[in-house]
Amino acid sequence: MTIAAHIRSTLALPNFVVGKYLEDLSDSELLVRPLPEMNHIAWQLGHLIAGEHFHISQVAEGAMPNLPEGFAERHSKDTAASDDPQDFLAQGEYLELMEQQREGTLRTLDAMSDEQLMAPSPESIRYFGPTVGAVFAGEATHWMMHAGQWAVVRRKLGRPPLF
């Protein structure tokens, strides 16, 4: 199995978990915070989508689909405290952007050799992983970490555990 094939397989689980956790939530429920100082799902989705776009763009400039104008800024740390529904997208819009970015990630990943994936990651994102491959694999971890927080929101809303 190539490094790319292994990473591709690790990226499948977050897609499944995210889909299951969100499938029965309304747009308004995406704005529920697990605790007052924690980020709601809508902001987290934007943060994850913008983060994946940024990270993969750092290892393969120009490879990712464009995000809507101002999307990353709308989901920055400066906007995390907002509970205004007008500041966020509908769930379907987030899922469409997530799918577009993930397709870009997988297309970029599949084009890389094991040697390219073992190369050091750019200094600008070394915090995310020491190699290019670790940056790709880090997306799975990042998405799963946030999705774990959504389980708390689901329980707060009275939903049963899924896993």
Coordinates of C-alpha atoms in Angstrom, one line a residue:
M1 CA 0.0 0.0 0.0
T2 CA 1.4 3.4 -0.9
I3 CA 1.5 6.2 1.6
A4 CA -1.2 8.1 -0.4
A5 CA -3.5 5.0 -0.3
H6 CA -3.0 4.7 3.5
I7 CA -3.8 8.4 4.0
R8 CA -6.8 8.2 1.7
S9 CA -8.2 5.4 3.8
T10 CA -7.8 7.5 7.0
L11 CA -9.7 10.4 5.5
A12 CA -12.7 8.2 4.9
L13 CA -13.6 7.8 8.6
P14 CA -14.1 11.5 9.3
N15 CA -16.3 11.9 6.2
F16 CA -18.5 9.1 7.6
V17 CA -18.6 10.4 11.2
V18 CA -19.3 14.0 10.1
G19 CA -22.1 12.9 7.8
K20 CA -23.7 10.8 10.6
Y21 CA -23.4 13.6 13.2
L22 CA -24.9 16.2 11.0
E23 CA -27.6 14.3 9.1
D24 CA -30.4 15.1 11.5
L25 CA -29.3 18.5 12.7
S26 CA -31.0 21.7 11.5
D27 CA -29.2 24.8 10.5
S28 CA -30.2 26.5 13.8
E29 CA -28.9 23.5 15.8
L30 CA -25.5 24.1 14.2
L31 CA -25.3 27.3 16.3
V32 CA -25.7 25.5 19.6
R33 CA -22.6 25.7 21.8
P34 CA -21.7 22.7 24.0
L35 CA -20.6 25.2 26.6
P36 CA -20.7 29.0 26.5
E37 CA -17.0 29.5 25.6
M38 CA -16.9 26.6 23.1
N39 CA -17.3 27.0 19.3
H40 CA -20.6 26.0 17.7
I41 CA -20.7 23.5 14.8
A42 CA -21.3 26.1 12.1
W43 CA -18.1 28.0 13.0
Q44 CA -16.2 24.7 13.3
L45 CA -17.3 23.5 9.9
G46 CA -16.1 26.8 8.3
H47 CA -12.8 26.6 10.3
L48 CA -12.2 23.0 9.2
I49 CA -13.0 23.7 5.5
A50 CA -10.8 26.8 5.5
G51 CA -8.1 25.0 7.4
E52 CA -8.0 22.1 4.9
H53 CA -7.9 24.5 2.0
F54 CA -5.0 26.4 3.6
H55 CA -2.9 23.4 4.7
I56 CA -3.1 21.6 1.3
S57 CA -2.5 24.8 -0.6
Q58 CA 0.7 25.2 1.4
V59 CA 2.0 21.8 0.1
A60 CA 0.6 22.2 -3.4
E61 CA 0.1 25.8 -4.4
G62 CA -3.0 26.3 -6.6
A63 CA -4.2 22.7 -6.3
M64 CA -7.3 23.3 -4.2
P65 CA -10.7 24.6 -5.4
N66 CA -11.3 28.2 -4.5
L67 CA -13.4 29.0 -1.5
P68 CA -16.1 31.7 -1.7
E69 CA -14.8 35.2 -1.3
G70 CA -14.2 36.0 2.4
F71 CA -15.0 32.5 3.6
A72 CA -11.8 32.0 5.7
E73 CA -12.2 35.5 7.2
R74 CA -15.9 34.6 8.2
H75 CA -14.6 31.6 10.1
S76 CA -11.5 33.1 11.8
K77 CA -10.8 33.3 15.5
D78 CA -12.2 36.8 15.4
T79 CA -15.7 35.5 14.4
A80 CA -15.9 32.5 16.7
A81 CA -18.0 34.3 19.3
S82 CA -20.8 35.2 16.9
D83 CA -24.2 33.5 17.3
D84 CA -25.8 35.5 14.5
P85 CA -27.2 33.0 11.9
Q86 CA -26.6 35.6 9.2
D87 CA -22.8 35.2 9.8
F88 CA -22.9 31.5 8.9
L89 CA -24.0 29.3 6.0
A90 CA -26.6 26.6 5.8
Q91 CA -25.6 23.0 6.5
G92 CA -25.9 22.0 2.9
E93 CA -23.6 24.8 1.8
Y94 CA -21.0 23.7 4.3
L95 CA -21.2 20.1 3.2
E96 CA -20.9 21.1 -0.4
L97 CA -17.8 23.1 0.3
M98 CA -16.4 20.3 2.5
E99 CA -16.9 17.8 -0.4
Q100 CA -15.3 20.2 -2.9
Q101 CA -12.2 20.7 -0.7
R102 CA -11.9 17.0 0.2
E103 CA -12.0 16.2 -3.5
G104 CA -9.2 18.7 -4.1
T105 CA -7.3 17.1 -1.2
L106 CA -7.7 13.6 -2.5
R107 CA -6.8 14.6 -6.1
T108 CA -3.7 16.3 -4.8
L109 CA -2.8 13.4 -2.6
D110 CA -3.2 10.9 -5.4
A111 CA -0.8 12.9 -7.6
M112 CA 2.0 12.6 -5.1
S113 CA 4.6 9.9 -4.9
D114 CA 5.8 8.3 -1.6
E115 CA 9.0 10.4 -1.9
Q116 CA 7.0 13.6 -2.2
L117 CA 4.8 12.6 0.8
M118 CA 8.0 11.9 2.9
A119 CA 9.5 15.3 2.2
P120 CA 9.5 17.9 5.0
S121 CA 6.4 20.0 5.2
P122 CA 6.7 23.7 4.6
E123 CA 7.8 25.7 7.6
S124 CA 4.5 27.6 7.6
I125 CA 2.5 24.5 8.6
R126 CA 5.2 22.4 10.3
Y127 CA 3.0 22.7 13.4
F128 CA 0.5 20.4 11.6
G129 CA 3.0 17.7 10.8
P130 CA 6.7 17.3 10.0
T131 CA 6.2 15.8 6.5
V132 CA 3.9 16.5 3.5
G133 CA 2.2 13.2 4.2
A134 CA 1.7 14.1 7.8
V135 CA -0.1 17.3 6.8
F136 CA -2.6 15.3 4.7
A137 CA -3.0 12.7 7.5
G138 CA -3.5 15.6 9.9
E139 CA -6.7 16.5 8.2
A140 CA -8.3 13.3 9.4
T141 CA -7.3 14.0 13.0
H142 CA -8.4 17.6 12.8
W143 CA -11.9 16.7 11.5
M144 CA -12.3 13.9 14.0
M145 CA -11.2 16.0 17.0
H146 CA -13.9 18.6 16.1
A147 CA -16.5 16.0 15.3
G148 CA -16.0 14.6 18.8
Q149 CA -17.2 17.9 20.1
W150 CA -20.3 17.6 18.1
A151 CA -21.3 14.4 20.0
V152 CA -21.6 16.7 23.0
V153 CA -23.9 19.1 21.1
R154 CA -26.0 16.2 20.0
R155 CA -26.4 14.9 23.5
K156 CA -27.3 18.4 24.7
L157 CA -30.0 18.5 22.1
G158 CA -31.4 15.2 23.3
R159 CA -30.1 13.0 20.5
P160 CA -29.0 9.5 21.3
P161 CA -25.3 8.5 20.9
L162 CA -24.5 7.2 17.4
F163 CA -21.3 5.4 18.1

